[in-house]
GROMACS .gro file of C-alpha atoms in nm:
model
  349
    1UNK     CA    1  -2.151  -0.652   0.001
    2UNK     CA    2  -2.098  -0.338   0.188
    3UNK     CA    3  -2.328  -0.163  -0.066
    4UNK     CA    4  -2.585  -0.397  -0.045
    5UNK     CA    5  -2.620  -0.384   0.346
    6UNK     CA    6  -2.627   0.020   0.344
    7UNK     CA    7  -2.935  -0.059   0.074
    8UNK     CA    8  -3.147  -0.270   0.267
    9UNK     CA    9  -3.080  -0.084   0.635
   10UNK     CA   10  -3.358   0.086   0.826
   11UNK     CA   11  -3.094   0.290   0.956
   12UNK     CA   12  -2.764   0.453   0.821
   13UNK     CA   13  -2.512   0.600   1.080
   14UNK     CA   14  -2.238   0.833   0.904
   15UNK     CA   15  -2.007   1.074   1.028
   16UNK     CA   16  -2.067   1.452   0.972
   17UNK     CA   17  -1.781   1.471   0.695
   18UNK     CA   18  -1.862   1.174   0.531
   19UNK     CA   19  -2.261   1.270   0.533
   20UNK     CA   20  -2.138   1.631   0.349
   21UNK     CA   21  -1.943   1.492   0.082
   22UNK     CA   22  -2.238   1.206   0.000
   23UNK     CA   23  -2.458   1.505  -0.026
   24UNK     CA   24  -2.286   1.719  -0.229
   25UNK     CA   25  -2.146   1.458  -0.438
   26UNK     CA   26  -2.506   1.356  -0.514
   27UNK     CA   27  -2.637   1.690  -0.638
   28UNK     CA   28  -2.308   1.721  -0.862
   29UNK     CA   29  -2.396   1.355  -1.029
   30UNK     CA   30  -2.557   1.328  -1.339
   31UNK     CA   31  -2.885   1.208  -1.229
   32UNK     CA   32  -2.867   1.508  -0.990
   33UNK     CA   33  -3.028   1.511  -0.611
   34UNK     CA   34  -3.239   1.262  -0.539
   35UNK     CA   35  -3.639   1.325  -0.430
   36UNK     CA   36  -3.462   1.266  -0.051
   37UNK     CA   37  -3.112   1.318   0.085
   38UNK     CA   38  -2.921   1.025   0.016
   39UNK     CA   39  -3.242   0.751  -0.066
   40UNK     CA   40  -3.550   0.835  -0.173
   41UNK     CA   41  -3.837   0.976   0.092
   42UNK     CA   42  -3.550   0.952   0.415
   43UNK     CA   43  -3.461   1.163   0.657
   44UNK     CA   44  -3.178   1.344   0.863
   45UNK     CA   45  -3.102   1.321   1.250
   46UNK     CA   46  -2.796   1.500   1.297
   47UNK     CA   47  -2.648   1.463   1.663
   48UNK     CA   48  -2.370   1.686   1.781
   49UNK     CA   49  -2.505   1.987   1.537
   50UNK     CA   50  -2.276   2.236   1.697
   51UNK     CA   51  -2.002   2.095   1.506
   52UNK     CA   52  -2.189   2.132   1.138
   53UNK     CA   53  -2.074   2.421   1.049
   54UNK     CA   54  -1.705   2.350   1.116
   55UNK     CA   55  -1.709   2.017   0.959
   56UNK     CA   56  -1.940   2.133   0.647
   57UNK     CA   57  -1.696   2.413   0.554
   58UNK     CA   58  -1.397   2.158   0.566
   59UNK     CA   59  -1.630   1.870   0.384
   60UNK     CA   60  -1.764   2.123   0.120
   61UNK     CA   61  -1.428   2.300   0.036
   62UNK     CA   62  -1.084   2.148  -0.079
   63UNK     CA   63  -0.774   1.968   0.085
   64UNK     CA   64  -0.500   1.803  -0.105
   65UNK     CA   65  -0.248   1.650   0.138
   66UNK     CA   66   0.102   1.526   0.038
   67UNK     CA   67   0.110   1.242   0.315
   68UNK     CA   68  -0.231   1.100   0.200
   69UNK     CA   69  -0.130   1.119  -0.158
   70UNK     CA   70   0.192   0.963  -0.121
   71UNK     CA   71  -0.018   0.689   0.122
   72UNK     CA   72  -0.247   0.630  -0.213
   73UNK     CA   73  -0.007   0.602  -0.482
   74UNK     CA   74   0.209   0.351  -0.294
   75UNK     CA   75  -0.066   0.144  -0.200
   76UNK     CA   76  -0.074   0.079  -0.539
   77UNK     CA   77   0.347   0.079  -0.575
   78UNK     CA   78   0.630   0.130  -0.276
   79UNK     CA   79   0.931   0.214  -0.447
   80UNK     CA   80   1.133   0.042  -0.145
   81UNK     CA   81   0.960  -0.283  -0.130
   82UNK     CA   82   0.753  -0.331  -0.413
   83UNK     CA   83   0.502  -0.436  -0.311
   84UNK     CA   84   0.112  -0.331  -0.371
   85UNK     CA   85  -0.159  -0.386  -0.576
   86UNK     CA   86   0.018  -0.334  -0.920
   87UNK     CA   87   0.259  -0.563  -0.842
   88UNK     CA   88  -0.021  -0.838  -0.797
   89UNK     CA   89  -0.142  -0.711  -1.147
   90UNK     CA   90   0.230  -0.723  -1.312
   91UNK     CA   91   0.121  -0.434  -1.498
   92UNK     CA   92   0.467  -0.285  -1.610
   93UNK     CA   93   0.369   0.061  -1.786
   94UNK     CA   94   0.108   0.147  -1.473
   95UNK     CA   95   0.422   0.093  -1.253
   96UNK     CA   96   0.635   0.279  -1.450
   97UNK     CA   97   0.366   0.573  -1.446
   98UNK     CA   98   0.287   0.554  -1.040
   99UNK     CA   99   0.674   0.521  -0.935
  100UNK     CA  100   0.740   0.856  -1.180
  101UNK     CA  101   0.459   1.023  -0.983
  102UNK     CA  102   0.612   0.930  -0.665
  103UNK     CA  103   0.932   1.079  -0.774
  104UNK     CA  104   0.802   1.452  -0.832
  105UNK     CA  105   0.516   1.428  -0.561
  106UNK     CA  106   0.756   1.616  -0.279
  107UNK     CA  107   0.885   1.832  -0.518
  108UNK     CA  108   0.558   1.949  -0.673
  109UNK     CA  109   0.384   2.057  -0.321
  110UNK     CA  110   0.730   2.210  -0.238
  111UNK     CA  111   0.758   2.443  -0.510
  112UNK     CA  112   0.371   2.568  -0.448
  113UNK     CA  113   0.375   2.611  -0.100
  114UNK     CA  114   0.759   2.825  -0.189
  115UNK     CA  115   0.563   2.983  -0.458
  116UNK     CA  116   0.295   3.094  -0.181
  117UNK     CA  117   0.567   3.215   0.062
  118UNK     CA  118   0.543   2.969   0.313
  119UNK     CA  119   0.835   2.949   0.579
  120UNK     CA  120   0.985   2.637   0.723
  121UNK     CA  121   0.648   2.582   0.886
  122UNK     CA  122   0.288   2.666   1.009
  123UNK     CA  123  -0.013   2.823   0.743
  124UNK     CA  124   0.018   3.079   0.458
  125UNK     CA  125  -0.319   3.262   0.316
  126UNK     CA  126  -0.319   3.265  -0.069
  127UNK     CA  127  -0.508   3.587  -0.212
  128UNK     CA  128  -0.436   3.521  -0.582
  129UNK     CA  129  -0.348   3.263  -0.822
  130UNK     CA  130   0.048   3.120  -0.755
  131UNK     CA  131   0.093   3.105  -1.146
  132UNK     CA  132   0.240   2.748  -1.046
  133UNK     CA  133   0.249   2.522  -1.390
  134UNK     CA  134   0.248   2.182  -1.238
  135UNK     CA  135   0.239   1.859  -1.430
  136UNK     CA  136   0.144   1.654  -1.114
  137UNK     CA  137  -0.213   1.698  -1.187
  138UNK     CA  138  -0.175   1.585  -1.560
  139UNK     CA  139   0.087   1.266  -1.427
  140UNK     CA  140  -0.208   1.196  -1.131
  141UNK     CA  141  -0.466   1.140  -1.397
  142UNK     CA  142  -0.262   0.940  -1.667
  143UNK     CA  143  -0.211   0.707  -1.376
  144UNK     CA  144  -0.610   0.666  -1.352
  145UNK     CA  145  -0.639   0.655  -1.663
  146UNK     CA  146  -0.426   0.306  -1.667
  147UNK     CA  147  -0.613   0.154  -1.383
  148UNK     CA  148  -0.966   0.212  -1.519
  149UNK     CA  149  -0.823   0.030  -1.827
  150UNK     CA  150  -0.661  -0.255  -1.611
  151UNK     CA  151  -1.051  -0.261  -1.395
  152UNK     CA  152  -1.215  -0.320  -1.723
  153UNK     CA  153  -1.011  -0.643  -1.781
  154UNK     CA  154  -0.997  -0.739  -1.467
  155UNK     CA  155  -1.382  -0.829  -1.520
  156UNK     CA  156  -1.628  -0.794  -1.187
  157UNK     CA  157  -1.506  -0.877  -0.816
  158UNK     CA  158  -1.334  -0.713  -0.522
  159UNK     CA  159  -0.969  -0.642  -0.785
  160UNK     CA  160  -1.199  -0.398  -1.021
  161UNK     CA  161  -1.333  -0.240  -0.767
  162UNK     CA  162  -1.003  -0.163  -0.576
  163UNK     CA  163  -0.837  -0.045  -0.882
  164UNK     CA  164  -1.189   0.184  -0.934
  165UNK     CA  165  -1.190   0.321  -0.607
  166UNK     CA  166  -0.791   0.439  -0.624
  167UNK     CA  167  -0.859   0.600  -0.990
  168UNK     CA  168  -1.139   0.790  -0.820
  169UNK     CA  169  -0.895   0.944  -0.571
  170UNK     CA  170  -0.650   0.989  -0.798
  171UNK     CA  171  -0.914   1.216  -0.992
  172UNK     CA  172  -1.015   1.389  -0.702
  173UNK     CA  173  -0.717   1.502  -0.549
  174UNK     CA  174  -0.542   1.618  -0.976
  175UNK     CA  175  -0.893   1.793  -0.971
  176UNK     CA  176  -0.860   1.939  -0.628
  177UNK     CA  177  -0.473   2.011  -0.670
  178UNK     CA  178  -0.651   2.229  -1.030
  179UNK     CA  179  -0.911   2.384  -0.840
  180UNK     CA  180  -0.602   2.511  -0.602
  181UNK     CA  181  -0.352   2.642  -0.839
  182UNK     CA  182  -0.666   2.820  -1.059
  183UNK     CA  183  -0.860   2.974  -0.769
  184UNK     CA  184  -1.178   2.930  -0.948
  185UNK     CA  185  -1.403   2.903  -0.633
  186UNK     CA  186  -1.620   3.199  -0.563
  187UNK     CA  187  -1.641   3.276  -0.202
  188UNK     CA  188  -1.350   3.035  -0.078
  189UNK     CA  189  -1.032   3.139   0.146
  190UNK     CA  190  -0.730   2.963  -0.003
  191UNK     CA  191  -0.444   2.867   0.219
  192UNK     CA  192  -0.128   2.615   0.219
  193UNK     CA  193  -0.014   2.468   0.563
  194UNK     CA  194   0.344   2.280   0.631
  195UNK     CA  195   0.367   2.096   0.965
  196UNK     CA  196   0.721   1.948   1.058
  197UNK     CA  197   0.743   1.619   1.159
  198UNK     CA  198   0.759   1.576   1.576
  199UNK     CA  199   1.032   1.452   1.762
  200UNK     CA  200   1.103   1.103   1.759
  201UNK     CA  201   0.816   1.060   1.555
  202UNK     CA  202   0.848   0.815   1.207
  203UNK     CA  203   0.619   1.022   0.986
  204UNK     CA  204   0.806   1.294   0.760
  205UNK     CA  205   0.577   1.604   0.830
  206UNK     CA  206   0.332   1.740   0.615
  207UNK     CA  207   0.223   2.010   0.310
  208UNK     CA  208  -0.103   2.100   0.197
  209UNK     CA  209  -0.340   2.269   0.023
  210UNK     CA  210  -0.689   2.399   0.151
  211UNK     CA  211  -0.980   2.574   0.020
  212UNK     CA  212  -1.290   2.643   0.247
  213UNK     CA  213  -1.593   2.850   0.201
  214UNK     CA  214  -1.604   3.122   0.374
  215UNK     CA  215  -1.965   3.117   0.460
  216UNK     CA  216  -2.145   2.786   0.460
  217UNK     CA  217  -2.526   2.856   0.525
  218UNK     CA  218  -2.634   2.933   0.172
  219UNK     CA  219  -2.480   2.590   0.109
  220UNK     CA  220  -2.597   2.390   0.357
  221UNK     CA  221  -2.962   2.536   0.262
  222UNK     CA  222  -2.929   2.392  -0.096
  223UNK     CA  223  -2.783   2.122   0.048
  224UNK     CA  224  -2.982   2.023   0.410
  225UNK     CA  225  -3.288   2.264   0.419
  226UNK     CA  226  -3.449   2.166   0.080
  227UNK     CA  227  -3.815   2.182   0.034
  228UNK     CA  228  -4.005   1.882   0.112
  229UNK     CA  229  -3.724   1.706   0.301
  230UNK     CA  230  -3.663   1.662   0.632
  231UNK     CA  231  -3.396   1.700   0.894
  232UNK     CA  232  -3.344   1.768   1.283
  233UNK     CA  233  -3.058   1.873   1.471
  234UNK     CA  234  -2.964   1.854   1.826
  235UNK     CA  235  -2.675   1.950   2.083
  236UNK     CA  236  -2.656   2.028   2.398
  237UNK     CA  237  -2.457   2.301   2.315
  238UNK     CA  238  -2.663   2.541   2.067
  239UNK     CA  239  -2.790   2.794   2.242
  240UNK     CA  240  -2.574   3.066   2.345
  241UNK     CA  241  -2.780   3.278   2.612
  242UNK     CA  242  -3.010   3.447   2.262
  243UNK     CA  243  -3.176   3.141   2.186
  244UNK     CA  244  -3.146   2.947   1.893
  245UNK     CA  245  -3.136   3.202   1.567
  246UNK     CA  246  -2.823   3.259   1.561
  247UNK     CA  247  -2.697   2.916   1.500
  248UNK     CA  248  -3.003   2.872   1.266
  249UNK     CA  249  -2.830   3.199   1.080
  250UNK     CA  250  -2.496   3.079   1.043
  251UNK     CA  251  -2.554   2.671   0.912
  252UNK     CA  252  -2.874   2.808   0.680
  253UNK     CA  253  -3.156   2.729   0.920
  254UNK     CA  254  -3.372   3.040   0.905
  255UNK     CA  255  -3.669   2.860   0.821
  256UNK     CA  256  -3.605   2.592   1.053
  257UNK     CA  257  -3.873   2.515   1.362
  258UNK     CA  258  -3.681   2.556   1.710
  259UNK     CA  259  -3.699   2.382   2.018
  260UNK     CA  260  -3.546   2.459   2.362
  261UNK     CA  261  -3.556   2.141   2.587
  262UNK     CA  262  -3.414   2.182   2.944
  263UNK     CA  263  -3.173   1.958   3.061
  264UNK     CA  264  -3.247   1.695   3.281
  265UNK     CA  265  -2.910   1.727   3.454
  266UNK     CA  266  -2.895   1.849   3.817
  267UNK     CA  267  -2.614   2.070   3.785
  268UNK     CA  268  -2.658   2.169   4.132
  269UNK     CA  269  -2.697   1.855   4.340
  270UNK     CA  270  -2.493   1.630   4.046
  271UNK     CA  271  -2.188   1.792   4.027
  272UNK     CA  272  -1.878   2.006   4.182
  273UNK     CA  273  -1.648   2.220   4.062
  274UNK     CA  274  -1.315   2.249   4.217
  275UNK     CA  275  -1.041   2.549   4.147
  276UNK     CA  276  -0.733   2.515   4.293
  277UNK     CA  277  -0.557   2.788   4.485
  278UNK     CA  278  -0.209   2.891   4.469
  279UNK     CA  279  -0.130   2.684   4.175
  280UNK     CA  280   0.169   2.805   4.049
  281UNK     CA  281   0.240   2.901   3.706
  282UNK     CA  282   0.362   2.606   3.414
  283UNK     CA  283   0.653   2.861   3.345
  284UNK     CA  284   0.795   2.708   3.723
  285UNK     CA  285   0.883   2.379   3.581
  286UNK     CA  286   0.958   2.155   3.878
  287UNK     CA  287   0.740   2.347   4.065
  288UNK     CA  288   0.417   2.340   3.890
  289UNK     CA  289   0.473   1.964   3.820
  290UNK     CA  290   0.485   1.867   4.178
  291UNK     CA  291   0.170   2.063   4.284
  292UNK     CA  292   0.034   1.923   3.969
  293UNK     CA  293   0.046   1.572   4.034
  294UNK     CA  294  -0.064   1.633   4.432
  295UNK     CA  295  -0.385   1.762   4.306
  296UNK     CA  296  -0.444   1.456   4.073
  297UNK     CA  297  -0.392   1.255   4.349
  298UNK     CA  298  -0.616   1.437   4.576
  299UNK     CA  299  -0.909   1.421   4.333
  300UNK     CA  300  -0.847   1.064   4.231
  301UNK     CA  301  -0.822   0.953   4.548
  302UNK     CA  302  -1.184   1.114   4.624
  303UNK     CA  303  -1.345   0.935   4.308
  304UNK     CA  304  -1.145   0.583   4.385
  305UNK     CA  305  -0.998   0.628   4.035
  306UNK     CA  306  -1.307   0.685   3.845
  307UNK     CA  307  -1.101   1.007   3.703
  308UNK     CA  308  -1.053   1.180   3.322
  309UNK     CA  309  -0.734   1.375   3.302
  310UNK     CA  310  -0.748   1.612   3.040
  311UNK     CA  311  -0.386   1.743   2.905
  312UNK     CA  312  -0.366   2.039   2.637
  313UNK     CA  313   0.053   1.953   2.615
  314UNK     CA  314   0.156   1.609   2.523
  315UNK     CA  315   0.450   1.669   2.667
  316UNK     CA  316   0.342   1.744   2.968
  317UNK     CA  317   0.087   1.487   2.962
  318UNK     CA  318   0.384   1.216   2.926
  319UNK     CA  319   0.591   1.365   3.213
  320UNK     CA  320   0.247   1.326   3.455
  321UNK     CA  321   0.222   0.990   3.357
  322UNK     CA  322   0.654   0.870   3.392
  323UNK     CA  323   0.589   1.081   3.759
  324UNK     CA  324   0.264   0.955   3.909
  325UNK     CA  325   0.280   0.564   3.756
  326UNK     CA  326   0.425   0.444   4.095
  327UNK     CA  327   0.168   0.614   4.320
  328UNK     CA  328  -0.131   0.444   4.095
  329UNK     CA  329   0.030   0.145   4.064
  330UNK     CA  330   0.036   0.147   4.475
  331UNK     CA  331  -0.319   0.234   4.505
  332UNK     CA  332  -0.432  -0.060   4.309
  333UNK     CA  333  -0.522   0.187   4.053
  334UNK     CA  334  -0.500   0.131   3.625
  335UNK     CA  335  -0.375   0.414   3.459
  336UNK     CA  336  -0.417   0.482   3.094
  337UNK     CA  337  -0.209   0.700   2.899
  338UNK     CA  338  -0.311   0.801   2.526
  339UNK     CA  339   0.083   0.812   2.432
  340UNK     CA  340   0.274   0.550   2.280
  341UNK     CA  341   0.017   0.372   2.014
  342UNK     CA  342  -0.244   0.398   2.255
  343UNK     CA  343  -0.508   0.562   2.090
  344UNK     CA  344  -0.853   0.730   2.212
  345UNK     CA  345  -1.091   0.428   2.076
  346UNK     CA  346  -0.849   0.179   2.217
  347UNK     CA  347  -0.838   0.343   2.542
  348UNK     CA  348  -1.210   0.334   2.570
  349UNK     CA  349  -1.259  -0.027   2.503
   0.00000   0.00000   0.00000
């Protein structure tokens, strides 16, 4: 259905990641790229185009992730309940196989990222093959291997192609988890990252492994700039005081035709810009907080709560909130906090 409705659209909206991987997964298919992008004869718009080159070099390179991993394979089986989509299939040998993967998972990203010299926590770069022999990869794909059998006798509906679409991850993270431990990727920077779980939160931290290009532009040429196809980028946000050649450098654009527009913002008449003085330092604890919270209320008083507070500690951000929830609530005034389950999207609506 969803397939169907992308086919006959005028218009296709995709993130930046998402867009990447479709492209580059095209050009590595069989039939090869296509006379367009993604359909034949379309076009690109790509909003936000300061961000390409960030997003491309994740997109285009390699991440393996023990939490999303361990997500996939007990969709399928949860070794505590027992619940998932084998068990609806009452396929014994493919839950057999999945629940054995489960048990080495930890194990297997723990000896690479040891093997790498990674501490307790935080990123370690990787300048030459670990000599890691892991059978995780080999386990990952004997697992697929099951549930493209089980999708072929499950016939056609919405069953074959959930059992398709988690023997397609499975392949892709065995063959990203190869890619890893062999190094075979010209022009990458390897690295493995551990991240501890946070306080009070349920989640049990994180390892992974990463691969990125180092330089995307030749890539995104092959990939974006082709001959006889089409694409335009905007941002508010690309030139950098030397107009626009270097970005066009750095994301493969030499070729590209530029255009400057000037904004039709009034910075002068539209907008103010306050700076505190005497604000003491965060190291002053009680201190800070206090003059913190009197200049919130200052400023939101002035905009009759029409006011974004932007926190870069989430900690502190929490604190602000516990502090000032009396004085909004006596002002008449809503106050949102993205803590708590409350995320960004829901916030917004």
């Amino acid at each position: 259905m969803a397939r169907t409705r992308v086919l006959d659209a005028n218009v296709v909206i995709l993130n930046h990641a998402l867009l990447f991987g479709l492209l580059a997964g095209a050009e590595e298919s069989e039939e090869g790229p296509s006379e367009g992008y993604l359909f034949p004869n379309d076009f690109l718009v790509l909003d936000e185009a300061h961000e390409v080159e960030d997003v491309a070099a994740k997109a285009l390179g390699l991440e393996v992730r023990l939490g999303s991993l361990r997500f996939l394979l007990q969709r399928l089986i949860h070794p505590r309940t027992k619940k998932g989509v084998l068990t609806r299939i009452g396929d014994g040998n493919a839950v057999k196989s999945t629940l054995g993967v489960l048990a080495i998972l930890e194990g297997a990203f723990e000896e690479i990222l040891e093997s790498a010299g990674l501490g307790a926590s935080g990123q370690k770069r990787v300048r030459q093959p670990l000599g890691v022999k892991s059978e995780l990869g080999s386990r990952l794909m004997d697992v697929r291997a099951q549930l493209l059998k089980l999708a072929e006798d499950a016939g056609d509906g919405e069953e074959r192609n959930e059992l398709k679409d988690h023997a397609r991850r499975l392949e892709a993270s065995a063959f990203g988890l190869g890619e890893f431990l062999k190094m075979s990727r010209e022009g990458h920077a390897y690295w493995v990252e551990r991240r501890l779980p946070e306080e009070g939160r349920a989640h049990r931290g994180e390892m992974s492994l990463h691969a990125s290009p180092v330089e995307v532009a030749e890539r995104l040429e092959e990939l974006v700039f082709r001959p006889d196809c089409t694409t335009i980028m905007t941002s508010a946000t690309l030139d950098v005081g030397r107009g626009l050649e270097f970005f066009a450098k750095r994301v493969g654009a030499q070729e590209a035709e530029t255009l400057l527009v000037e904004s039709p913002f009034d910075y002068e008449s539209q907008m103010r810009v306050y700076l505190p003085k005497g604000m003491p330092e965060p190291s002053e604890g009680q201190r800070f907080q206090e003059a913190l919270e009197g200049w919130i209320q200052r400023f939101v008083g002035m905009t009759k709560g029409k006011a974004f507070v932007l926190f870069t500690s989430r900690a502190m951000l929490r604190k602000t909130a516990e502090g000032m929830a009396e004085w909004f609530e006596e002002q008449g005034l809503r106050l949102l906090v993205q803590d708590k389950g409350n995320s960004r999207t829901r916030l917004l609506k």
